[in-house]
Amino acid sequence: MKTALIAGVTGQDGSYLAELLLEKGYSVYGIIRRKSKADYGNAEHIKDKINFIYADMTDLVSLVNAMKVSQADEVYNLAAQSFVGTSWEQPIATANIDGFGVANMLEAIRTVKASARFYQASTSEMFGLVQEIPQTENTSFYPRSPYGVAKLYGHWITKNYRESYNLYACSGILFNHESERRGKEFVTRKITDAVARIKQGILNILELGNMDSKRDWGHAKDYVYAMWLMLQQEKPDDYVIATNETRSVREFVETAFNYVDIKIAWEGSGVDEIGRDAIAGRTIVKVNPKFFRPAEVEALLGNPAKAEKELGWKRKITFPELVRRMVGNDMALVANELNCRKL
Ligand code: NAP
Ligand code: G4F
């Protein structure tokens, strides 16, 4: 039986990865942060199957302990301050967790069990102001947020430890991936939650920032499988994981409302753009500049050809299916919330 240690097990990806590894018969250890009230986040439903270890990416001693206790064969670092917007409000914390935290984990592996295989959650945010379209493993980086800059350090220190110490260390350069478990601060879940609330009459308007922004959106369940594949190869390497399709935030809004039979009619432009319910006529989407970012990543499009060829990875869940699942899930959650209010 193999043993895995997942940092970030309470997050979106960590919970899907834990499910995958448990299905494969792994003994799974998960890093959890001490909070005033115990909170297993997205891993609540599998909490009895995971061996939790209290640790923090900013605390080397706790990561050394996590390695000693777990004796993990595979270590997945999915822990991060993962919201780009917050990285301007907490640039130093973001650097400490998303950047130096990776060095802490690599040092813990190197000193406790150098034979362990390591996965680092790198990101398409590192491409930022994109230098070519589509982006591949060879595209130059140009991060546009404190988050992107911190992640770039994590990416390079992973490569450096591979080259310096011959560690089996890989980075997955993952493009946006979403799911029913996505935090509501991210644009996709913010939209699907609002669609469900507007449809069920408890919200009037969805307020968004830059609707021209384009992303390459996949489903998290497909993407955690790629993480596992990366650690099963003969040699460690870095891979882009993406769908090779890009859509604007506006298209995501249209698709999501379409699943609850609301067609959007757009009017105006820039900060004055609004979206009306084409039948009822009322405004249900508008722009609020408070959601604009100090520097934006305008468009991302990833080419996963290397992962498809070398790992045999292929995404299964299409964009319409991703949106359908997220809207369906939020419709059910909101209906449940309304039922509870009536009781
Ligand atoms: P997420 O849902 O925000 O999960 C982040 C996880 O990190 C949570 O378990 C969180 O624990 C943990 N964490 C935060 N700070 C920590 C610290 N100081 N010490 C230990 N754990 C800490 O993020 P996700 O969407 O699953 O993403 C997983 C990873 O992939 C992240 O590194 C993210 O930056 C990266 N990534 C994500 C995407 C995407 O589109 N989802 C794309 C590329 C890369 P709490 O529950 O205690 O907060
Ligand atoms: O959903 P987002 O916040 O995701 P973003 O910034 O692309 O970051 C996510 O993907 C990265 C991979 O590229 C990960 F590394 C990172 O951890 C995270 O998972 O924003 C997507 C786009 C942005 O251009 C943003 O400006 O949507 C735009 N947007 C427009 N209105 C909005 C909003 N974003 C948010 N969060 N909220 C809005 O109201």
Short mmCIF file of C-alpha atoms and ligand atoms in Angstrom, two decimals:
data_model
loop_
_atom_site.label_atom_id
_atom_site.label_comp_id
_atom_site.label_asym_id
_atom_site.label_seq_id
_atom_site.Cartn_x
_atom_site.Cartn_y
_atom_site.Cartn_z
CA MET A 1 0.00 0.00 0.00
CA LYS A 2 1.41 3.41 -0.98
CA THR A 3 1.22 6.37 1.36
CA ALA A 4 0.42 9.92 0.23
CA LEU A 5 0.57 13.24 2.04
CA ILE A 6 -1.72 15.98 0.73
CA ALA A 7 -1.16 19.59 1.76
CA GLY A 8 -4.42 21.45 1.04
CA VAL A 9 -6.64 18.40 1.57
CA THR A 10 -9.55 20.58 2.77
CA GLY A 11 -9.58 22.54 -0.51
CA GLN A 12 -11.30 21.86 -3.83
CA ASP A 13 -8.47 19.88 -5.46
CA GLY A 14 -7.23 18.26 -2.25
CA SER A 15 -10.61 16.67 -1.58
CA TYR A 16 -10.95 15.26 -5.13
CA LEU A 17 -7.36 13.99 -5.00
CA ALA A 18 -7.95 12.32 -1.62
CA GLU A 19 -11.00 10.54 -3.06
CA LEU A 20 -8.94 9.34 -6.04
CA LEU A 21 -6.05 8.07 -3.89
CA LEU A 22 -8.39 6.34 -1.43
CA GLU A 23 -10.07 4.57 -4.38
CA LYS A 24 -6.60 3.44 -5.50
CA GLY A 25 -5.91 1.94 -2.06
CA TYR A 26 -3.48 4.58 -0.78
CA SER A 27 -3.10 5.37 2.89
CA VAL A 28 -3.86 9.11 2.84
CA TYR A 29 -2.45 11.71 5.23
CA GLY A 30 -3.74 15.28 5.01
CA ILE A 31 -2.34 18.52 6.35
CA ILE A 32 -4.89 20.57 8.23
CA ARG A 33 -4.56 23.99 9.83
CA ARG A 34 -5.54 24.62 13.40
CA LYS A 35 -8.70 26.77 13.56
CA SER A 36 -10.84 27.95 16.46
CA LYS A 37 -13.47 25.42 15.35
CA ALA A 38 -12.49 22.11 13.71
CA ASP A 39 -13.20 22.43 9.97
CA TYR A 40 -12.50 19.73 7.39
CA GLY A 41 -13.81 21.85 4.51
CA ASN A 42 -14.33 19.88 1.30
CA ALA A 43 -12.95 16.73 2.98
CA GLU A 44 -15.74 16.61 5.58
CA HIS A 45 -17.41 13.59 3.89
CA ILE A 46 -14.18 11.53 3.93
CA LYS A 47 -12.72 12.79 7.20
CA ASP A 48 -12.81 9.34 8.82
CA LYS A 49 -10.63 7.89 6.05
CA ILE A 50 -7.88 10.50 6.25
CA ASN A 51 -5.07 10.72 8.79
CA PHE A 52 -4.94 14.41 9.59
CA ILE A 53 -1.74 16.13 10.71
CA TYR A 54 -1.78 19.70 11.99
CA ALA A 55 0.78 21.73 10.05
CA ASP A 56 1.24 24.96 8.13
CA MET A 57 3.17 25.70 4.94
CA THR A 58 4.90 28.61 6.68
CA ASP A 59 6.17 26.41 9.53
CA LEU A 60 9.09 24.17 8.47
CA VAL A 61 9.10 22.28 11.77
CA SER A 62 5.48 21.23 11.29
CA LEU A 63 6.20 20.01 7.73
CA VAL A 64 9.22 18.01 8.92
CA ASN A 65 6.91 16.44 11.49
CA ALA A 66 4.29 15.71 8.80
CA MET A 67 6.93 13.89 6.75
CA LYS A 68 8.20 11.97 9.78
CA VAL A 69 4.72 10.90 10.82
CA SER A 70 3.43 10.00 7.34
CA GLN A 71 6.63 8.61 5.78
CA ALA A 72 4.83 9.48 2.54
CA ASP A 73 5.88 7.96 -0.79
CA GLU A 74 4.09 10.76 -2.64
CA VAL A 75 3.64 14.35 -1.47
CA TYR A 76 1.11 16.64 -3.19
CA ASN A 77 1.45 20.34 -2.38
CA LEU A 78 -1.97 21.82 -3.14
CA ALA A 79 -1.90 24.24 -0.20
CA ALA A 80 -2.02 27.92 -1.09
CA GLN A 81 -3.61 31.28 -0.56
CA SER A 82 -5.28 30.57 -3.89
CA PHE A 83 -7.44 33.64 -4.53
CA VAL A 84 -5.70 36.10 -6.86
CA GLY A 85 -7.75 39.08 -5.62
CA THR A 86 -6.65 38.61 -2.01
CA SER A 87 -3.01 38.48 -3.04
CA TRP A 88 -3.00 42.29 -3.41
CA GLU A 89 -4.41 42.64 0.11
CA GLN A 90 -2.03 40.05 1.61
CA PRO A 91 1.05 40.00 -0.64
CA ILE A 92 3.46 38.95 2.11
CA ALA A 93 1.29 36.14 3.49
CA THR A 94 0.74 34.96 -0.08
CA ALA A 95 4.51 34.95 -0.73
CA ASN A 96 5.19 33.10 2.52
CA ILE A 97 2.57 30.39 1.87
CA ASP A 98 2.65 30.04 -1.94
CA GLY A 99 6.36 30.76 -2.44
CA PHE A 100 8.55 30.00 0.59
CA GLY A 101 6.06 27.36 1.73
CA VAL A 102 7.14 25.27 -1.25
CA ALA A 103 10.79 25.54 -0.20
CA ASN A 104 9.76 24.49 3.32
CA MET A 105 8.03 21.38 1.96
CA LEU A 106 10.97 20.51 -0.31
CA GLU A 107 13.38 20.86 2.63
CA ALA A 108 11.15 18.62 4.77
CA ILE A 109 11.21 15.98 2.01
CA ARG A 110 14.94 16.31 1.39
CA THR A 111 15.86 15.91 5.04
CA VAL A 112 13.30 13.27 6.09
CA LYS A 113 12.66 11.09 3.03
CA ALA A 114 14.45 12.17 -0.16
CA SER A 115 12.98 9.24 -2.12
CA ALA A 116 9.44 10.69 -1.80
CA ARG A 117 7.90 11.97 -5.03
CA PHE A 118 6.69 15.59 -5.00
CA TYR A 119 3.92 17.38 -6.91
CA GLN A 120 3.77 21.20 -6.92
CA ALA A 121 0.55 23.01 -7.86
CA SER A 122 1.85 25.55 -10.36
CA THR A 123 -0.56 27.72 -12.28
CA SER A 124 -1.38 29.38 -15.59
CA GLU A 125 -1.38 32.67 -13.62
CA MET A 126 2.42 32.53 -14.08
CA PHE A 127 1.85 33.28 -17.81
CA GLY A 128 -0.08 36.46 -16.85
CA LEU A 129 0.57 38.93 -19.65
CA VAL A 130 0.80 36.09 -22.13
CA GLN A 131 3.84 35.97 -24.37
CA GLU A 132 2.32 33.51 -26.85
CA ILE A 133 -1.01 31.84 -27.62
CA PRO A 134 -1.66 29.06 -26.73
CA GLN A 135 0.62 28.69 -23.70
CA THR A 136 2.83 25.60 -23.41
CA GLU A 137 5.58 24.35 -21.08
CA ASN A 138 8.03 26.49 -23.11
CA THR A 139 6.13 29.79 -22.97
CA SER A 140 7.90 32.58 -21.02
CA PHE A 141 6.31 33.65 -17.76
CA TYR A 142 5.04 37.18 -16.96
CA PRO A 143 2.99 37.05 -13.73
CA ARG A 144 0.52 39.88 -13.10
CA SER A 145 -0.34 39.49 -9.41
CA PRO A 146 1.46 38.90 -6.10
CA TYR A 147 -0.11 35.42 -6.29
CA GLY A 148 1.43 34.76 -9.72
CA VAL A 149 4.83 36.01 -8.57
CA ALA A 150 4.77 33.82 -5.43
CA LYS A 151 3.73 30.79 -7.49
CA LEU A 152 6.59 31.43 -9.91
CA TYR A 153 9.04 31.11 -7.01
CA GLY A 154 7.36 27.83 -6.04
CA HIS A 155 7.65 26.62 -9.62
CA TRP A 156 11.34 27.43 -9.97
CA ILE A 157 12.37 26.16 -6.53
CA THR A 158 10.72 22.84 -7.42
CA LYS A 159 12.72 22.66 -10.64
CA ASN A 160 15.85 23.72 -8.76
CA TYR A 161 15.51 20.98 -6.12
CA ARG A 162 14.98 18.44 -8.90
CA GLU A 163 18.21 19.58 -10.56
CA SER A 164 20.21 20.22 -7.36
CA TYR A 165 19.29 17.17 -5.30
CA ASN A 166 17.89 14.79 -7.92
CA LEU A 167 14.51 14.77 -6.17
CA TYR A 168 11.54 13.37 -8.07
CA ALA A 169 9.78 16.75 -8.15
CA CYS A 170 7.19 17.85 -10.74
CA SER A 171 5.12 20.95 -11.36
CA GLY A 172 1.72 20.78 -12.98
CA ILE A 173 1.00 24.09 -14.71
CA LEU A 174 -2.74 23.85 -14.32
CA PHE A 175 -5.18 26.19 -16.03
CA ASN A 176 -8.40 27.18 -14.24
CA HIS A 177 -10.39 24.23 -13.00
CA GLU A 178 -13.67 24.53 -11.25
CA SER A 179 -16.31 22.30 -9.66
CA GLU A 180 -19.28 22.09 -7.35
CA ARG A 181 -16.69 22.46 -4.53
CA ARG A 182 -15.20 25.75 -5.80
CA GLY A 183 -15.08 28.64 -3.31
CA LYS A 184 -17.78 31.26 -3.92
CA GLU A 185 -15.25 34.09 -4.30
CA PHE A 186 -14.07 32.65 -7.65
CA VAL A 187 -15.99 33.95 -10.65
CA THR A 188 -17.50 30.64 -11.86
CA ARG A 189 -19.02 29.64 -8.52
CA LYS A 190 -20.03 33.24 -7.82
CA ILE A 191 -21.99 33.13 -11.08
CA THR A 192 -23.62 29.69 -10.58
CA ASP A 193 -24.58 30.55 -6.98
CA ALA A 194 -26.10 33.86 -8.13
CA VAL A 195 -27.95 32.18 -11.03
CA ALA A 196 -29.57 29.77 -8.57
CA ARG A 197 -30.52 32.62 -6.21
CA ILE A 198 -31.91 34.84 -8.98
CA LYS A 199 -33.91 31.92 -10.43
CA GLN A 200 -35.35 31.11 -7.01
CA GLY A 201 -36.20 34.73 -6.24
CA ILE A 202 -33.78 35.53 -3.41
CA LEU A 203 -31.28 37.71 -5.32
CA ASN A 204 -31.94 40.53 -7.77
CA ILE A 205 -28.62 41.26 -9.43
CA LEU A 206 -25.28 39.55 -10.09
CA GLU A 207 -22.44 42.11 -9.93
CA LEU A 208 -19.20 41.29 -11.73
CA GLY A 209 -15.89 42.87 -12.68
CA ASN A 210 -14.14 42.35 -16.02
CA MET A 211 -16.51 40.28 -18.17
CA ASP A 212 -14.16 40.37 -21.20
CA SER A 213 -11.60 38.31 -19.32
CA LYS A 214 -11.09 34.86 -20.86
CA ARG A 215 -10.16 31.61 -19.16
CA ASP A 216 -9.47 27.99 -20.13
CA TRP A 217 -11.89 26.26 -17.75
CA GLY A 218 -11.89 22.52 -16.95
CA HIS A 219 -13.29 20.34 -14.14
CA ALA A 220 -11.13 19.70 -11.03
CA LYS A 221 -11.88 15.97 -11.04
CA ASP A 222 -10.11 15.54 -14.40
CA TYR A 223 -7.18 17.70 -13.24
CA VAL A 224 -6.34 15.80 -10.04
CA TYR A 225 -5.99 12.65 -12.14
CA ALA A 226 -3.24 14.44 -14.09
CA MET A 227 -1.45 15.21 -10.79
CA TRP A 228 -1.40 11.53 -9.90
CA LEU A 229 -0.20 10.54 -13.40
CA MET A 230 2.74 12.95 -13.11
CA LEU A 231 4.04 11.08 -10.06
CA GLN A 232 3.78 7.64 -11.76
CA GLN A 233 6.28 8.33 -14.58
CA GLU A 234 9.85 7.09 -14.95
CA LYS A 235 11.27 10.62 -14.80
CA PRO A 236 9.93 13.79 -13.19
CA ASP A 237 8.89 16.64 -15.50
CA ASP A 238 6.55 19.65 -15.74
CA TYR A 239 3.27 19.59 -17.67
CA VAL A 240 0.57 22.02 -18.81
CA ILE A 241 -2.92 20.76 -17.97
CA ALA A 242 -5.67 22.59 -19.86
CA THR A 243 -8.58 22.08 -22.27
CA ASN A 244 -7.27 24.11 -25.24
CA GLU A 245 -10.55 26.09 -25.23
CA THR A 246 -11.07 29.61 -23.94
CA ARG A 247 -14.24 31.49 -23.05
CA SER A 248 -15.06 34.90 -21.61
CA VAL A 249 -16.70 35.51 -18.24
CA ARG A 250 -19.67 36.84 -20.25
CA GLU A 251 -20.00 33.48 -22.06
CA PHE A 252 -19.91 31.68 -18.71
CA VAL A 253 -22.75 33.93 -17.49
CA GLU A 254 -24.85 33.21 -20.61
CA THR A 255 -24.28 29.44 -20.38
CA ALA A 256 -25.14 29.32 -16.67
CA PHE A 257 -28.39 31.30 -17.06
CA ASN A 258 -29.28 29.15 -20.06
CA TYR A 259 -29.44 26.09 -17.75
CA VAL A 260 -32.26 27.74 -15.78
CA ASP A 261 -34.03 28.85 -18.99
CA ILE A 262 -33.10 32.51 -18.74
CA LYS A 263 -31.74 34.17 -21.87
CA ILE A 264 -29.57 37.25 -21.34
CA ALA A 265 -29.84 40.35 -23.56
CA TRP A 266 -26.70 42.52 -23.20
CA GLU A 267 -26.84 46.33 -23.44
CA GLY A 268 -24.23 49.08 -23.08
CA SER A 269 -20.48 48.68 -22.73
CA GLY A 270 -17.64 49.02 -20.22
CA VAL A 271 -18.77 49.88 -16.69
CA ASP A 272 -22.27 50.63 -18.05
CA GLU A 273 -22.83 47.16 -19.48
CA ILE A 274 -25.89 45.37 -18.16
CA GLY A 275 -27.55 42.02 -18.82
CA ARG A 276 -31.35 41.85 -18.89
CA ASP A 277 -33.63 38.85 -18.64
CA ALA A 278 -34.63 38.87 -22.33
CA ILE A 279 -38.24 37.89 -21.54
CA ALA A 280 -38.96 39.66 -18.23
CA GLY A 281 -36.89 42.72 -19.16
CA ARG A 282 -35.40 43.31 -15.72
CA THR A 283 -31.67 43.85 -15.18
CA ILE A 284 -30.04 40.80 -13.59
CA VAL A 285 -26.32 41.35 -14.35
CA LYS A 286 -24.28 44.53 -13.98
CA VAL A 287 -20.67 45.65 -13.74
CA ASN A 288 -19.23 46.83 -10.43
CA PRO A 289 -15.72 48.32 -10.77
CA LYS A 290 -14.92 47.19 -7.22
CA PHE A 291 -14.29 43.73 -8.73
CA PHE A 292 -11.68 45.02 -11.23
CA ARG A 293 -8.08 44.02 -10.45
CA PRO A 294 -5.05 46.35 -10.26
CA ALA A 295 -3.47 44.28 -13.08
CA GLU A 296 -5.47 41.78 -15.09
CA VAL A 297 -4.68 38.51 -16.84
CA GLU A 298 -6.84 39.14 -19.91
CA ALA A 299 -6.83 35.77 -21.64
CA LEU A 300 -5.50 32.27 -20.99
CA LEU A 301 -5.45 29.31 -23.35
CA GLY A 302 -3.40 26.21 -22.62
CA ASN A 303 -2.06 23.53 -24.93
CA PRO A 304 -2.02 20.17 -23.08
CA ALA A 305 -0.39 18.23 -25.98
CA LYS A 306 2.64 17.13 -23.94
CA ALA A 307 0.48 15.75 -21.10
CA GLU A 308 -1.80 14.01 -23.60
CA LYS A 309 1.15 12.40 -25.38
CA GLU A 310 3.42 11.52 -22.45
CA LEU A 311 0.93 10.95 -19.61
CA GLY A 312 -1.98 9.69 -21.69
CA TRP A 313 -4.12 12.32 -19.93
CA LYS A 314 -7.30 13.63 -21.57
CA ARG A 315 -9.98 15.77 -19.99
CA LYS A 316 -13.39 14.08 -19.88
CA ILE A 317 -15.74 16.81 -18.62
CA THR A 318 -16.60 19.41 -21.27
CA PHE A 319 -17.31 23.09 -20.63
CA PRO A 320 -21.14 22.78 -20.98
CA GLU A 321 -21.08 19.77 -18.64
CA LEU A 322 -18.95 21.66 -16.09
CA VAL A 323 -21.42 24.56 -16.04
CA ARG A 324 -24.42 22.21 -15.98
CA ARG A 325 -23.03 20.39 -12.91
CA MET A 326 -22.23 23.62 -11.06
CA VAL A 327 -25.62 25.22 -11.75
CA GLY A 328 -27.47 21.97 -10.86
CA ASN A 329 -25.56 21.72 -7.59
CA ASP A 330 -26.25 25.35 -6.63
CA MET A 331 -29.93 25.09 -7.59
CA ALA A 332 -30.23 22.15 -5.15
CA LEU A 333 -28.26 23.90 -2.39
CA VAL A 334 -30.37 27.07 -2.63
CA ALA A 335 -33.63 25.07 -2.68
CA ASN A 336 -32.44 23.28 0.45
CA GLU A 337 -31.55 26.61 2.10
CA LEU A 338 -35.07 27.90 1.36
CA ASN A 339 -36.67 24.75 2.79
CA CYS A 340 -34.62 25.11 5.99
CA ARG A 341 -35.73 28.76 6.30
CA LYS A 342 -39.39 27.60 6.17
CA LEU A 343 -38.94 25.04 8.98
P1 NAP B 1 -8.40 25.98 -2.46
O1 NAP B 1 -9.72 25.31 -2.61
O2 NAP B 1 -8.35 27.42 -2.08
O3 NAP B 1 -7.58 25.13 -1.37
C1 NAP B 1 -6.40 25.65 -0.80
C2 NAP B 1 -5.96 24.73 0.32
O4 NAP B 1 -4.75 25.24 0.88
C3 NAP B 1 -6.96 24.61 1.50
O5 NAP B 1 -6.97 23.28 1.96
C4 NAP B 1 -6.34 25.52 2.56
O6 NAP B 1 -6.67 25.16 3.88
C5 NAP B 1 -4.86 25.24 2.31
N1 NAP B 1 -3.98 26.25 2.88
C6 NAP B 1 -4.02 27.60 2.71
N2 NAP B 1 -3.03 28.18 3.39
C7 NAP B 1 -2.34 27.21 4.03
C8 NAP B 1 -1.22 27.18 4.90
N3 NAP B 1 -0.60 28.31 5.28
N4 NAP B 1 -0.78 26.00 5.37
C9 NAP B 1 -1.42 24.84 5.03
N5 NAP B 1 -2.49 24.80 4.21
C10 NAP B 1 -2.94 25.96 3.71
O7 NAP B 1 -7.54 25.82 -3.79
P2 NAP B 1 -7.71 24.79 -5.02
O8 NAP B 1 -8.56 25.43 -6.05
O9 NAP B 1 -8.05 23.45 -4.49
O10 NAP B 1 -6.23 24.78 -5.61
C11 NAP B 1 -5.27 23.84 -5.17
C12 NAP B 1 -3.88 24.34 -5.53
O11 NAP B 1 -3.77 24.48 -6.94
C13 NAP B 1 -3.52 25.70 -4.96
O12 NAP B 1 -2.14 25.71 -4.69
C14 NAP B 1 -3.82 26.67 -6.11
O13 NAP B 1 -3.03 27.83 -5.99
C15 NAP B 1 -3.40 25.81 -7.28
N6 NAP B 1 -4.08 26.07 -8.56
C16 NAP B 1 -5.43 26.10 -8.61
C17 NAP B 1 -6.06 26.27 -9.84
C18 NAP B 1 -7.57 26.28 -9.96
O14 NAP B 1 -8.07 26.75 -10.99
N7 NAP B 1 -8.29 25.75 -8.97
C19 NAP B 1 -5.29 26.41 -11.00
C20 NAP B 1 -3.90 26.34 -10.90
C21 NAP B 1 -3.30 26.16 -9.67
P3 NAP B 1 -7.92 25.81 4.68
O15 NAP B 1 -9.11 24.94 4.34
O16 NAP B 1 -7.50 25.70 6.09
O17 NAP B 1 -8.08 27.21 4.20
O1 G4F B 2 -12.30 33.07 -10.88
P1 G4F B 2 -11.14 33.98 -10.72
O2 G4F B 2 -11.02 34.69 -9.43
O3 G4F B 2 -9.85 33.10 -11.04
P2 G4F B 2 -8.36 33.47 -11.49
O4 G4F B 2 -7.98 34.84 -11.08
O5 G4F B 2 -8.24 33.14 -12.93
O6 G4F B 2 -7.52 32.47 -10.59
C1 G4F B 2 -7.86 31.08 -10.50
O7 G4F B 2 -7.22 30.38 -11.54
C2 G4F B 2 -5.77 30.38 -11.47
C3 G4F B 2 -5.27 29.60 -12.68
O8 G4F B 2 -5.11 30.46 -13.77
C4 G4F B 2 -5.36 29.75 -10.16
F1 G4F B 2 -4.00 29.68 -10.10
C5 G4F B 2 -5.91 30.54 -9.01
O9 G4F B 2 -5.57 29.89 -7.78
C6 G4F B 2 -7.43 30.58 -9.12
O10 G4F B 2 -7.92 29.27 -8.94
O11 G4F B 2 -11.16 35.09 -11.88
C7 G4F B 2 -11.24 34.74 -13.23
C8 G4F B 2 -11.44 35.99 -14.07
C9 G4F B 2 -10.46 37.14 -13.74
O12 G4F B 2 -10.01 37.71 -14.93
C10 G4F B 2 -11.33 38.15 -13.00
O13 G4F B 2 -10.91 39.50 -13.15
O14 G4F B 2 -12.75 36.50 -13.81
C11 G4F B 2 -12.65 37.89 -13.68
N1 G4F B 2 -13.81 38.39 -12.91
C12 G4F B 2 -14.77 39.21 -13.38
N2 G4F B 2 -15.64 39.48 -12.41
C13 G4F B 2 -14.07 38.11 -11.63
C14 G4F B 2 -15.23 38.81 -11.31
N3 G4F B 2 -13.42 37.33 -10.74
C15 G4F B 2 -13.95 37.23 -9.50
N4 G4F B 2 -13.34 36.43 -8.60
N5 G4F B 2 -15.10 37.92 -9.14
C16 G4F B 2 -15.77 38.72 -10.01
O15 G4F B 2 -16.78 39.33 -9.67
#
